[in-house]
PDB file of C-alpha atoms in Angstrom:
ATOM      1  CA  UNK S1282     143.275  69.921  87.925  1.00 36.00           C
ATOM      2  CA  UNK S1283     146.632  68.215  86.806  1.00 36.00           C
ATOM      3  CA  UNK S1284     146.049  65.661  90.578  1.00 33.00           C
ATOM      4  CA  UNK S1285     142.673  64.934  89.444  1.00 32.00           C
ATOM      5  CA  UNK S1286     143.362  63.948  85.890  1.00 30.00           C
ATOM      6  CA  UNK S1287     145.946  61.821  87.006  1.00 31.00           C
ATOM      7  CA  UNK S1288     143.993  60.072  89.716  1.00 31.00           C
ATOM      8  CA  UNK S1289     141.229  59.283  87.208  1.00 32.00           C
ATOM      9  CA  UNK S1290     143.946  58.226  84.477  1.00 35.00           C
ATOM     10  CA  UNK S1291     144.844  55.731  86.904  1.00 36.00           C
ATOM     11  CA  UNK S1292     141.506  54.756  88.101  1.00 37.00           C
ATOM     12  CA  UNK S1293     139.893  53.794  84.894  1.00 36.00           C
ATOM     13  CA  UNK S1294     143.094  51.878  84.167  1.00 39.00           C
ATOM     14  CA  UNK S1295     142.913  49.840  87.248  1.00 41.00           C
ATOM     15  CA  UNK S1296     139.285  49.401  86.374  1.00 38.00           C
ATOM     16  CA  UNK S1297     139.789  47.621  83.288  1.00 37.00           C
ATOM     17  CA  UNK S1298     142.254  45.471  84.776  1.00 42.00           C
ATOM     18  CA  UNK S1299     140.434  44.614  87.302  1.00 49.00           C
ATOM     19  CA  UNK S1300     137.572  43.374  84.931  1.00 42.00           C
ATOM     20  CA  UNK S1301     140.148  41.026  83.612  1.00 69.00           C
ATOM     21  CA  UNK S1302     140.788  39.708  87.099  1.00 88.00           C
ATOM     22  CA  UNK S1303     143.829  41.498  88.054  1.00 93.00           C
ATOM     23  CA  UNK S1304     144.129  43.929  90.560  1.00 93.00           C
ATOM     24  CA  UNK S1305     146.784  46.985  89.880  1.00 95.00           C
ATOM     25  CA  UNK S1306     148.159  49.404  92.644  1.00 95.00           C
ATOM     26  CA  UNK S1307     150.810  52.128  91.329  1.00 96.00           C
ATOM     27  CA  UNK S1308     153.671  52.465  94.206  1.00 95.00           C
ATOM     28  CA  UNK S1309     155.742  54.901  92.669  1.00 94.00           C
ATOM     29  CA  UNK S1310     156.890  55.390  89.263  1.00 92.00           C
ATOM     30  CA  UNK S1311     159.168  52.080  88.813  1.00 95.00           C
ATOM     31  CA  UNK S1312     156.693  49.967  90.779  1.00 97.00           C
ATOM     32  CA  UNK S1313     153.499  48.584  90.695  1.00 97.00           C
ATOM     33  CA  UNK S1314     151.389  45.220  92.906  1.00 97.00           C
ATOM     34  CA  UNK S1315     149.232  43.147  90.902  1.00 97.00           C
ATOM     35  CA  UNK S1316     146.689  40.626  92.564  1.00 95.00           C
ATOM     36  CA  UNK S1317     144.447  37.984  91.015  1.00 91.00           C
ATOM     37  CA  UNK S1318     140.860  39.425  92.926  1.00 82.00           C
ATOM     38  CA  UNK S1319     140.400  35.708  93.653  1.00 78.00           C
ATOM     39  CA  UNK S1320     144.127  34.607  95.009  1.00 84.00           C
ATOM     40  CA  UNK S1321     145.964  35.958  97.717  1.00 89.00           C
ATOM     41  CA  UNK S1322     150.036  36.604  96.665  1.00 96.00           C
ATOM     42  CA  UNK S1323     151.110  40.064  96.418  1.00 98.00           C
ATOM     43  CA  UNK S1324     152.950  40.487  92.736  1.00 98.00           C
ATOM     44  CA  UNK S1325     155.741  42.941  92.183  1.00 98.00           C
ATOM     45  CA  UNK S1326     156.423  44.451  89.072  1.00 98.00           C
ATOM     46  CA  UNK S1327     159.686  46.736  89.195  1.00 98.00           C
ATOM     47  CA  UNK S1328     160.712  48.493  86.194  1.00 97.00           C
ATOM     48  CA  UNK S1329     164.394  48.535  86.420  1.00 95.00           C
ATOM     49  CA  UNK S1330     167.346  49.942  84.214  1.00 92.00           C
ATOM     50  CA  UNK S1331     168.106  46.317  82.642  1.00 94.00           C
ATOM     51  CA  UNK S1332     164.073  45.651  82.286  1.00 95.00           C
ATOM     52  CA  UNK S1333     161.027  44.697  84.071  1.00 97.00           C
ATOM     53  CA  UNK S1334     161.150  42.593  87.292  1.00 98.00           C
ATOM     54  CA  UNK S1335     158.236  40.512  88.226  1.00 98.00           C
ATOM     55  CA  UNK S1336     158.185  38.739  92.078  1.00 98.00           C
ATOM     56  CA  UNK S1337     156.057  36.133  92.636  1.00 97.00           C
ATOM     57  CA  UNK S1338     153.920  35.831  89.677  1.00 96.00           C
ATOM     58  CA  UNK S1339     151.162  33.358  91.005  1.00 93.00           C
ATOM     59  CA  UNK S1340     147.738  35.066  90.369  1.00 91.00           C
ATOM     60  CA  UNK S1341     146.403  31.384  89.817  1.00 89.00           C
ATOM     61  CA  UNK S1342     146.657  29.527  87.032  1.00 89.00           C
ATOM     62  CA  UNK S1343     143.655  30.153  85.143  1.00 91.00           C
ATOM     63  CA  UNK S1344     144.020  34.050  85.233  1.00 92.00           C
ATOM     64  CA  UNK S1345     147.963  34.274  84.187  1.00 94.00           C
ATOM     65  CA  UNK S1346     146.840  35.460  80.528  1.00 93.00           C
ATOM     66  CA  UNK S1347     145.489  38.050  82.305  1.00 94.00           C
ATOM     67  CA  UNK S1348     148.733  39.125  84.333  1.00 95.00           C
ATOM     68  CA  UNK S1349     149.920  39.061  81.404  1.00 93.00           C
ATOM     69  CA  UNK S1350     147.438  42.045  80.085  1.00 94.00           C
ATOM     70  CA  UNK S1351     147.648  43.838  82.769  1.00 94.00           C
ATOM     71  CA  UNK S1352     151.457  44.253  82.588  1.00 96.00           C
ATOM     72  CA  UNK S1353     151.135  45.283  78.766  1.00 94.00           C
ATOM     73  CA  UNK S1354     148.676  47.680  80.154  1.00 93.00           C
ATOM     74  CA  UNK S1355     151.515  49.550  82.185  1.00 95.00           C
ATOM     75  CA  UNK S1356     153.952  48.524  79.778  1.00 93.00           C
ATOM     76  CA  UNK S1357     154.564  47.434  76.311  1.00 89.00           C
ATOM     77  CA  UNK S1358     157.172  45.015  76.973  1.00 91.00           C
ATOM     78  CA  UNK S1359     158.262  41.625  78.220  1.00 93.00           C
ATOM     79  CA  UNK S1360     159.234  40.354  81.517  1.00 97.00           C
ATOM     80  CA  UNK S1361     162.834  39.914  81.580  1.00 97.00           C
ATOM     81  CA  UNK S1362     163.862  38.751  84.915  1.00 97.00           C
ATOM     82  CA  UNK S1363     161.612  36.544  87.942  1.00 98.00           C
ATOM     83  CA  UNK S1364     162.771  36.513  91.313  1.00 98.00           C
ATOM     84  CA  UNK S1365     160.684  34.574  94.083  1.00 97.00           C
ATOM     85  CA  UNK S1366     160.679  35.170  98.137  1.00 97.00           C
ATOM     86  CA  UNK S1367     160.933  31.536  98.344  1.00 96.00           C
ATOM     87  CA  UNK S1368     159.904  28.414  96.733  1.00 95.00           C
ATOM     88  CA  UNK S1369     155.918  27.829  97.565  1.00 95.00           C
ATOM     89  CA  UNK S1370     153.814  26.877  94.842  1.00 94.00           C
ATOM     90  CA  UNK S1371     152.043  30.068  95.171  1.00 94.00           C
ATOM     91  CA  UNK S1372     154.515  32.202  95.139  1.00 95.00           C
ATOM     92  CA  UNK S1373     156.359  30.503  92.034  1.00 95.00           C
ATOM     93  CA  UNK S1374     153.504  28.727  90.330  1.00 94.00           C
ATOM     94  CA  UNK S1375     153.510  31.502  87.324  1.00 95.00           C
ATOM     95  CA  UNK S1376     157.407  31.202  86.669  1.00 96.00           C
ATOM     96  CA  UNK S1377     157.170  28.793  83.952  1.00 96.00           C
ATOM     97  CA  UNK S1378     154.596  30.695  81.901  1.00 96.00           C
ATOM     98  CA  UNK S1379     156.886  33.742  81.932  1.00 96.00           C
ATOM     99  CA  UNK S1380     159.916  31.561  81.378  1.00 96.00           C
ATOM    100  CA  UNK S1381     158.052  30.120  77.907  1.00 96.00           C
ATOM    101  CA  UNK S1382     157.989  34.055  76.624  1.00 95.00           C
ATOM    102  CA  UNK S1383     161.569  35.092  77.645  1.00 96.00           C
ATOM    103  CA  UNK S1384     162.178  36.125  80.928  1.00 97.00           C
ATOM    104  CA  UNK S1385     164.726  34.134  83.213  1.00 96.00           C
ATOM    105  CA  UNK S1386     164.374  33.396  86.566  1.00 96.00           C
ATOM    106  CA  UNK S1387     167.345  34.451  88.484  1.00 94.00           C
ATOM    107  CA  UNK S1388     168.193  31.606  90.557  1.00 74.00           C
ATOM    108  CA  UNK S1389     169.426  33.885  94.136  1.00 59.00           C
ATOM    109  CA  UNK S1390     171.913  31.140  95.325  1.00 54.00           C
ATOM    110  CA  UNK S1391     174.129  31.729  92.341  1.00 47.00           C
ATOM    111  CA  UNK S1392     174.662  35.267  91.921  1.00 48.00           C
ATOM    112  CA  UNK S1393     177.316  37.445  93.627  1.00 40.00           C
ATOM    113  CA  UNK S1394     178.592  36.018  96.864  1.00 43.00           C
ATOM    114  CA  UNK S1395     176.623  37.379  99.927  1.00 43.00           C
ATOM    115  CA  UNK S1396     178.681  40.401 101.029  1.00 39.00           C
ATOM    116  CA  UNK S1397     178.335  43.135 104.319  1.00 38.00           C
ATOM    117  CA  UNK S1398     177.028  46.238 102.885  1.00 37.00           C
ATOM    118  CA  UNK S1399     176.137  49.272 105.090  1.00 40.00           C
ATOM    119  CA  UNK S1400     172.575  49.283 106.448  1.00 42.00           C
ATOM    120  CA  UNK S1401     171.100  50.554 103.490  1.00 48.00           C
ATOM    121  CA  UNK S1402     168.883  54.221 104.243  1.00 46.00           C
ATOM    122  CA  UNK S1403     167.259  56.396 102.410  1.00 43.00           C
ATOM    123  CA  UNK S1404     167.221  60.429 103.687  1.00 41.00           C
ATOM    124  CA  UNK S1405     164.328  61.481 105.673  1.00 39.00           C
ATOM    125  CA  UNK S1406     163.473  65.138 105.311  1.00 33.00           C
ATOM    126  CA  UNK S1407     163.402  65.058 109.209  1.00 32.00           C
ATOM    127  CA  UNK S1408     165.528  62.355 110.462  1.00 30.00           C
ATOM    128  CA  UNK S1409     164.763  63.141 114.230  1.00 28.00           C
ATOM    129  CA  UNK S1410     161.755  60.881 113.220  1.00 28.00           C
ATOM    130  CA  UNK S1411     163.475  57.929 112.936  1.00 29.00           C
ATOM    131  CA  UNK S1412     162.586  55.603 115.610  1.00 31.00           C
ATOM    132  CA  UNK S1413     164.203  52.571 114.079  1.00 32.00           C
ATOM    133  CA  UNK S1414     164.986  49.128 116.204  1.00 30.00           C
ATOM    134  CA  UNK S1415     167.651  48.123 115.108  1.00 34.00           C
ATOM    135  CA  UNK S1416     170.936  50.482 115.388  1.00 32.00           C
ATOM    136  CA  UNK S1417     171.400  52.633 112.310  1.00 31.00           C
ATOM    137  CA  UNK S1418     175.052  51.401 111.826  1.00 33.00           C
ATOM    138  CA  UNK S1419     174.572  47.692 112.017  1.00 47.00           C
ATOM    139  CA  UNK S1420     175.543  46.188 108.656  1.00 49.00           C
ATOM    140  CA  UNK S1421     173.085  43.582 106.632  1.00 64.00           C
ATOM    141  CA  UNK S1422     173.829  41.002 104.700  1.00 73.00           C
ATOM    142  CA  UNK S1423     172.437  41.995 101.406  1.00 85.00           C
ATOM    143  CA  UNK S1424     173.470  40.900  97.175  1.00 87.00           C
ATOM    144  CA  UNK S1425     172.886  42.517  94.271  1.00 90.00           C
ATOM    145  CA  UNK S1426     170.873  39.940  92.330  1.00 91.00           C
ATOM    146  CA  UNK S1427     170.027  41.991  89.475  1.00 90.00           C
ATOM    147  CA  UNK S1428     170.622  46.126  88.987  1.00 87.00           C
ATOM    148  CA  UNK S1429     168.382  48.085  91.369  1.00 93.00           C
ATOM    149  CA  UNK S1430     167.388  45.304  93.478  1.00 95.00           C
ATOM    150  CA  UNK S1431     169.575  43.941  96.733  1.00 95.00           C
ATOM    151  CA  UNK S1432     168.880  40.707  98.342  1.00 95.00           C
ATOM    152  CA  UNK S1433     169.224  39.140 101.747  1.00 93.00           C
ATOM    153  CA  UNK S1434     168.374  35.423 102.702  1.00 93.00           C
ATOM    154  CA  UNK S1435     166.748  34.399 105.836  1.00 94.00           C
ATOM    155  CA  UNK S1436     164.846  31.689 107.366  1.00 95.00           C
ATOM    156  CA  UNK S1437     161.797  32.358 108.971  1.00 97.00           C
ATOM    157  CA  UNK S1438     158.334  30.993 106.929  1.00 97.00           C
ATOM    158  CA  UNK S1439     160.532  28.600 104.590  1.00 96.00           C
ATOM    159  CA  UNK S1440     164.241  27.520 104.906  1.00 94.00           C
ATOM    160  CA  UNK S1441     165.440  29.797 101.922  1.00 95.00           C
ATOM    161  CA  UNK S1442     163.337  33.400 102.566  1.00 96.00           C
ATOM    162  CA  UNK S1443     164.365  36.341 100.734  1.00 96.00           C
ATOM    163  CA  UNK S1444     164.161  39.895 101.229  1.00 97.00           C
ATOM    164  CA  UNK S1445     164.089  42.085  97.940  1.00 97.00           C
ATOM    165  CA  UNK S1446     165.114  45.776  98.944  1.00 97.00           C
ATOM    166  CA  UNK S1447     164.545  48.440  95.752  1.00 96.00           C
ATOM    167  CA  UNK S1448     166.025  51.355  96.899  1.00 95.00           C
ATOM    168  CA  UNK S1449     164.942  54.085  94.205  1.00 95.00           C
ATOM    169  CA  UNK S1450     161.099  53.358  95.481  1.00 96.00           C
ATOM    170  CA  UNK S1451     162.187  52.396  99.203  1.00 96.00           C
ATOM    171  CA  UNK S1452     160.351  49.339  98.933  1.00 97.00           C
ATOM    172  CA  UNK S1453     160.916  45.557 100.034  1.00 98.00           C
ATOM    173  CA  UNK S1454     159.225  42.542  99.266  1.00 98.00           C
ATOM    174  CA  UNK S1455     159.453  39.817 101.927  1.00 98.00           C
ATOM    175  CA  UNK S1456     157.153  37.015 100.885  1.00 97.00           C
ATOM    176  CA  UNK S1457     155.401  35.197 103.505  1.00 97.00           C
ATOM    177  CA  UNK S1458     157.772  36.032 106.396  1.00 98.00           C
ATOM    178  CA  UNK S1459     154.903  38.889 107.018  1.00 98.00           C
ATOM    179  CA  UNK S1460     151.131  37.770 105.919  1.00 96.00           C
ATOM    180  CA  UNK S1461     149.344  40.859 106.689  1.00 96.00           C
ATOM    181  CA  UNK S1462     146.138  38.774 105.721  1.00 96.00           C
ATOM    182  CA  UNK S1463     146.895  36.019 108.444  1.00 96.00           C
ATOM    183  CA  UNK S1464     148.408  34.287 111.387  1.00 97.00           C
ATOM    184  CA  UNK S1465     152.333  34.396 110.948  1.00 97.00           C
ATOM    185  CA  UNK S1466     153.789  30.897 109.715  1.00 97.00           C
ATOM    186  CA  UNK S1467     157.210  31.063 111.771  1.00 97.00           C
ATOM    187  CA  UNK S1468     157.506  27.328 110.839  1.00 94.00           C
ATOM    188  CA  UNK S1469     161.082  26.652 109.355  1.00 96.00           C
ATOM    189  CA  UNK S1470     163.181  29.469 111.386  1.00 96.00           C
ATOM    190  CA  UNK S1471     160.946  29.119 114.586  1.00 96.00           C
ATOM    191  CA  UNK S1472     160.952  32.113 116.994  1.00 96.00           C
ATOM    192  CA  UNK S1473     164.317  32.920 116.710  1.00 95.00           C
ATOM    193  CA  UNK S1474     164.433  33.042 112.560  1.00 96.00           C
ATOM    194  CA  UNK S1475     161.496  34.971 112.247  1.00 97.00           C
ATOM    195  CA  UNK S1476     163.072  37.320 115.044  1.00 97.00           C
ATOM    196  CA  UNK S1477     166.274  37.814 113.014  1.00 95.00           C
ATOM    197  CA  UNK S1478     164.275  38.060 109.380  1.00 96.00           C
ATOM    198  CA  UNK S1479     161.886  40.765 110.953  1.00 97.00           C
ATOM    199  CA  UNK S1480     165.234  42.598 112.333  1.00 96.00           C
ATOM    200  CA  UNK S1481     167.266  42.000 108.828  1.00 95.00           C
ATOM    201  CA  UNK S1482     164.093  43.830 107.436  1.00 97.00           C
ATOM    202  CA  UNK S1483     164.009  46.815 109.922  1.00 96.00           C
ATOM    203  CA  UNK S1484     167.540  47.909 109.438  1.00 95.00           C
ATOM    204  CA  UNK S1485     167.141  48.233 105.640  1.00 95.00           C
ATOM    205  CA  UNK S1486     165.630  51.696 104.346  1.00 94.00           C
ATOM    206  CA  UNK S1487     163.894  54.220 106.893  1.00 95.00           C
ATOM    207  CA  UNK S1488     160.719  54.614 108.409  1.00 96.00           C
ATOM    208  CA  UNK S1489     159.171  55.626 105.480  1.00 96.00           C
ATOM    209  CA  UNK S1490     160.042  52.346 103.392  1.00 97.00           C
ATOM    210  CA  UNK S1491     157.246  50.023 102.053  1.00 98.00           C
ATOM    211  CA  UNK S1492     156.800  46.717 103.267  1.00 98.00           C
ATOM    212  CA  UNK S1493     155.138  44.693 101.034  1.00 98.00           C
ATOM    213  CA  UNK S1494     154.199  41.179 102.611  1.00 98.00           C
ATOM    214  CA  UNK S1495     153.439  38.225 100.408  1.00 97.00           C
ATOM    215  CA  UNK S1496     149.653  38.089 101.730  1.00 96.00           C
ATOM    216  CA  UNK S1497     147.846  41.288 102.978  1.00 96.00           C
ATOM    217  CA  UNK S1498     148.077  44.786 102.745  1.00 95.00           C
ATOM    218  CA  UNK S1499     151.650  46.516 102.145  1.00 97.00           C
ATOM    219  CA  UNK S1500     152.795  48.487 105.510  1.00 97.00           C
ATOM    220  CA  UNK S1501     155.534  50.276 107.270  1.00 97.00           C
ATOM    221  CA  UNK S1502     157.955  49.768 109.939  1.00 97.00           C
ATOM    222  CA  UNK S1503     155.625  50.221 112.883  1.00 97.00           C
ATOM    223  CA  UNK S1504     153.161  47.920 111.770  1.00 97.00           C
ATOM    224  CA  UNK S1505     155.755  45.793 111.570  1.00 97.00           C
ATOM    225  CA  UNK S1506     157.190  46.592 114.895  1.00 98.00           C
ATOM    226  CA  UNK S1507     153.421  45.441 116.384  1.00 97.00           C
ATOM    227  CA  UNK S1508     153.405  42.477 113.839  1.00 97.00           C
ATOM    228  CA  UNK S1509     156.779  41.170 115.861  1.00 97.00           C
ATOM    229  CA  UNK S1510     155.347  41.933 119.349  1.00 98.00           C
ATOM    230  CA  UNK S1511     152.039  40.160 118.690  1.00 98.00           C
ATOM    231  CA  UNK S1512     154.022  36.931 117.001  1.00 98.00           C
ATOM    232  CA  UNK S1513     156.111  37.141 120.372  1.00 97.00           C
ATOM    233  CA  UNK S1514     153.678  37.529 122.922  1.00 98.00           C
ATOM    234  CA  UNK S1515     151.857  34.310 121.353  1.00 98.00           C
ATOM    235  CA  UNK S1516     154.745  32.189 121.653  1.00 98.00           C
ATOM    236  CA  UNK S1517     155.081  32.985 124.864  1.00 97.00           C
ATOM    237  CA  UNK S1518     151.543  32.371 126.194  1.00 98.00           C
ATOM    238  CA  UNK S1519     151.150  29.568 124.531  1.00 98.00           C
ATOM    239  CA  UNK S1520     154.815  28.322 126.389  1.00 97.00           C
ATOM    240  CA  UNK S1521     153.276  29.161 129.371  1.00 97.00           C
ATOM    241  CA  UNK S1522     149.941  27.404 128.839  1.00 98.00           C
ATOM    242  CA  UNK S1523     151.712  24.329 127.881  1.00 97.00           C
ATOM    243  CA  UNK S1524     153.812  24.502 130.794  1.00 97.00           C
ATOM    244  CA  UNK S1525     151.014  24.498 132.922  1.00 97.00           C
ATOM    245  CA  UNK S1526     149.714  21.436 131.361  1.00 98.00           C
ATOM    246  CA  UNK S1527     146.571  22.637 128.840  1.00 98.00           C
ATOM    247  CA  UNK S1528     146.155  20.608 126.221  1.00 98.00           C
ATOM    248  CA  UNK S1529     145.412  21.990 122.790  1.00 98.00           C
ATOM    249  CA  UNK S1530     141.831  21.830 123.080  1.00 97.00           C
ATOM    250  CA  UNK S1531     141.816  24.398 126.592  1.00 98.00           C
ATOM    251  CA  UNK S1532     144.611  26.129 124.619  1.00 98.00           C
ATOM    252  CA  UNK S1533     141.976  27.078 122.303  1.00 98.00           C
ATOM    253  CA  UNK S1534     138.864  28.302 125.022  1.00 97.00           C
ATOM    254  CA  UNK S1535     141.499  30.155 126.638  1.00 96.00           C
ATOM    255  CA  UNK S1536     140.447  33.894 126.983  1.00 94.00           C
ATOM    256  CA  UNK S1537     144.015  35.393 126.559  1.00 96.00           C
ATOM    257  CA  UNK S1538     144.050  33.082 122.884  1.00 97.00           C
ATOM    258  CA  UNK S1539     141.423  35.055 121.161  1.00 96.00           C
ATOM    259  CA  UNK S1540     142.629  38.170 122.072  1.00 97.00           C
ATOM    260  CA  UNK S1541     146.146  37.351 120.908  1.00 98.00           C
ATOM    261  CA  UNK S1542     144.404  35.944 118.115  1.00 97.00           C
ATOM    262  CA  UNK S1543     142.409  39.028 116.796  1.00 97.00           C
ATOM    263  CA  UNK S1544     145.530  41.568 116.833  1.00 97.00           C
ATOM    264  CA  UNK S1545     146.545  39.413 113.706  1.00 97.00           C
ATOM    265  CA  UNK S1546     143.247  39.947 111.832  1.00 97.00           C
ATOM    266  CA  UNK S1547     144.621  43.234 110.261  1.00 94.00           C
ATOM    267  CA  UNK S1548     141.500  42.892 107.561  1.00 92.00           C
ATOM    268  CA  UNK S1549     138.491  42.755 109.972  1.00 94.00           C
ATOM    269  CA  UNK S1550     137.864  39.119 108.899  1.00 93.00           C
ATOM    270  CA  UNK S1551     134.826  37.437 110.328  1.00 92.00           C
ATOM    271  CA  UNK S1552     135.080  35.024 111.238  1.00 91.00           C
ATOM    272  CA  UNK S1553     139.405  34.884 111.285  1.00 95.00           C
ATOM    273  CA  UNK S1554     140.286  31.805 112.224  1.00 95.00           C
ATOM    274  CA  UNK S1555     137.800  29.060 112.035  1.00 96.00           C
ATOM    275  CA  UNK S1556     138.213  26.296 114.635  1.00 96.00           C
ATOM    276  CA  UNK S1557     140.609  23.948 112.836  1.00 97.00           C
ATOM    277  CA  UNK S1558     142.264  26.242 111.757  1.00 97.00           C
ATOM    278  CA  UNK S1559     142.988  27.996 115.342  1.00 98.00           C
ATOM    279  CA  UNK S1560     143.936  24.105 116.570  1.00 98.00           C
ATOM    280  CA  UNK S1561     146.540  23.723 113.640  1.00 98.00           C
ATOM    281  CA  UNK S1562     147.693  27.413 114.448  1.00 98.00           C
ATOM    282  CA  UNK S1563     148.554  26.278 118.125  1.00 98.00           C
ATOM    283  CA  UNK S1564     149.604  22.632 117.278  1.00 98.00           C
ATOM    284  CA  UNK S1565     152.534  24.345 114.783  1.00 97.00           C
ATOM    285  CA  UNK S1566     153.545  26.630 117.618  1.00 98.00           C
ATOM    286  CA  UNK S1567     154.188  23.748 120.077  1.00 98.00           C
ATOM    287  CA  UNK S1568     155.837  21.617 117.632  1.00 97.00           C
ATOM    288  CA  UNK S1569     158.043  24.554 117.172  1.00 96.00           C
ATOM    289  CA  UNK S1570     158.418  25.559 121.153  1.00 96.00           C
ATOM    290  CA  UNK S1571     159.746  22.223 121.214  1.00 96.00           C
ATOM    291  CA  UNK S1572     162.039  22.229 118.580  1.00 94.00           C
ATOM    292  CA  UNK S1573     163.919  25.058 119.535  1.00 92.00           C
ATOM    293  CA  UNK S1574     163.864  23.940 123.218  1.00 92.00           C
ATOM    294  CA  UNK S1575     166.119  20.724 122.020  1.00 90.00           C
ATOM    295  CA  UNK S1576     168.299  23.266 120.468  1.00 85.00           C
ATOM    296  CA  UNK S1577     169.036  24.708 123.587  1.00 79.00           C
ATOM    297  CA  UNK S1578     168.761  21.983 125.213  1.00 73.00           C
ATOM    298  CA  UNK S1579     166.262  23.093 127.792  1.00 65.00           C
TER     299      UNK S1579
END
């Protein structure tokens, strides 16, 4: 009786936010993920020891009174501290309107010093069950930007990426370095960023950590494990269809593309990827096959 009362407490509070445009989903008891229904970045809202934490407050502009509501819904208090996976307008597009009521945005670059901290895990009841890839004593560079909440920068989707690790829920929130809701955007790191980011994020917390991307549904470490395989195996077919001399239009008819393709339409989209979008997809992933083969200097 005490689970179902609960469950409908929580329902009919999601409900009304929802009617205001705001999606709510209740992680654990410090954490919640807010969504405007009609824009696609994943919010966190972290109740910490110093105050509440918001990450990435973009719902879109018009429905930020709303975010607003639906945080005084969970709780009757202010923002006091923003933190942002990296600088895209719509992942920081709602800073200043939480700025204007009081909260600061803590700029990452300027708090403590990066330091070496031990690969940061949280007991399993059955640790047998940990199958994770990257070794369990390999240190991570990680901060403490705030209380509760360690950072580590990378550079995979942007130049400045950064992972948010909140230990007391086992969560992380890595921005758009995972987009559960689309085609990964490797663009700034290339391959090998996005290699290291996605490696930076498996040796932090267990198996049983949440992975909340900046698009998409949150996941865990094995869906993550497949999200690095698929990104892989598409860089290297399209390397080897450019080496044999397609151009980007065969790239795109190629039956090995849409298969690669559809393991990154995690939400059953239909259609996925329209045409011009698949083309820019492909075009991005030359441009940065290229790049890192001047690096090298292959």
């Amino acid at each position: 009786m005490h689970k179902i009362f609960v469950t409908l407490v929580f329902l009919t509070s999601s409900f009304i936010v929802q009617a205001n445009s705001i999606s709510v989903e209740r992680v654990s008891e410090q954490v919640h993920l807010l969504k405007g229904i009609d824009y696609g970045t994943n919010i966190g809202l972290i109740l910490t020891q110093d105050g509440l934490v918001l990450i990435d407050p973009m719902p879109g502009d018009e429905h930020l009174s709303a975010l607003d509501d639906a945080i005084q819904s969970l709780y009757v208090k202010h923002v006091k501290f923003i933190l942002n996976t990296h600088e895209h307008a719509d992942h920081t597009g709602g800073n200043q309107h939480f700025i204007q009521q009081g909260a600061r945005l803590v700029p990452t670059q300027d708090t403590v010093p990066s330091q070496k901290v031990s690969s940061l895990k949280v007991p399993l009841q059955n640790t047998a069950q940990m199958q994770n890839t990257v070794a369990a004593q390999k240190t991570v560079p990680m901060q403490p930007v705030i209380p509760d909440i360690l950072a580590a920068q990378v550079s995979s989707h942007s130049s400045a990426d950064w992972i948010y690790f909140h230990p007391r829920s086992n969560c992380l929130f890595v921005g758009d370095i995972i987009d559960n809701s689309w085609h990964p955007t490797f663009y700034a790191g290339g391959l090998s960023g996005f290699n290291a980011a996605i490696n930076h994020i498996l040796a932090i917390g267990n198996e049983e950590s949440l992975i909340v991307p900046g698009h998409g549904k949150p996941s865990h470490k094995n869906s993550l494990r497949r999200f690095q395989q698929n990104t892989n195996d598409w860089v290297q077919q399209i390397e080897s269809l450019i080496d044999s001399g397609k151009s980007v239009e065969e790239i795109t008819q190629h039956p090995q593309i849409a298969e690669l393709v559809a393991r990154f339409n995690q939400e059953g989209k239909s259609p996925f990827l329209p045409p011009k979008a698949l083309s820019k997809f492909i075009e991005r992933t030359i441009t940065v096959i290229e790049k890192e083969r001047q690096t090298s200097g292959k």
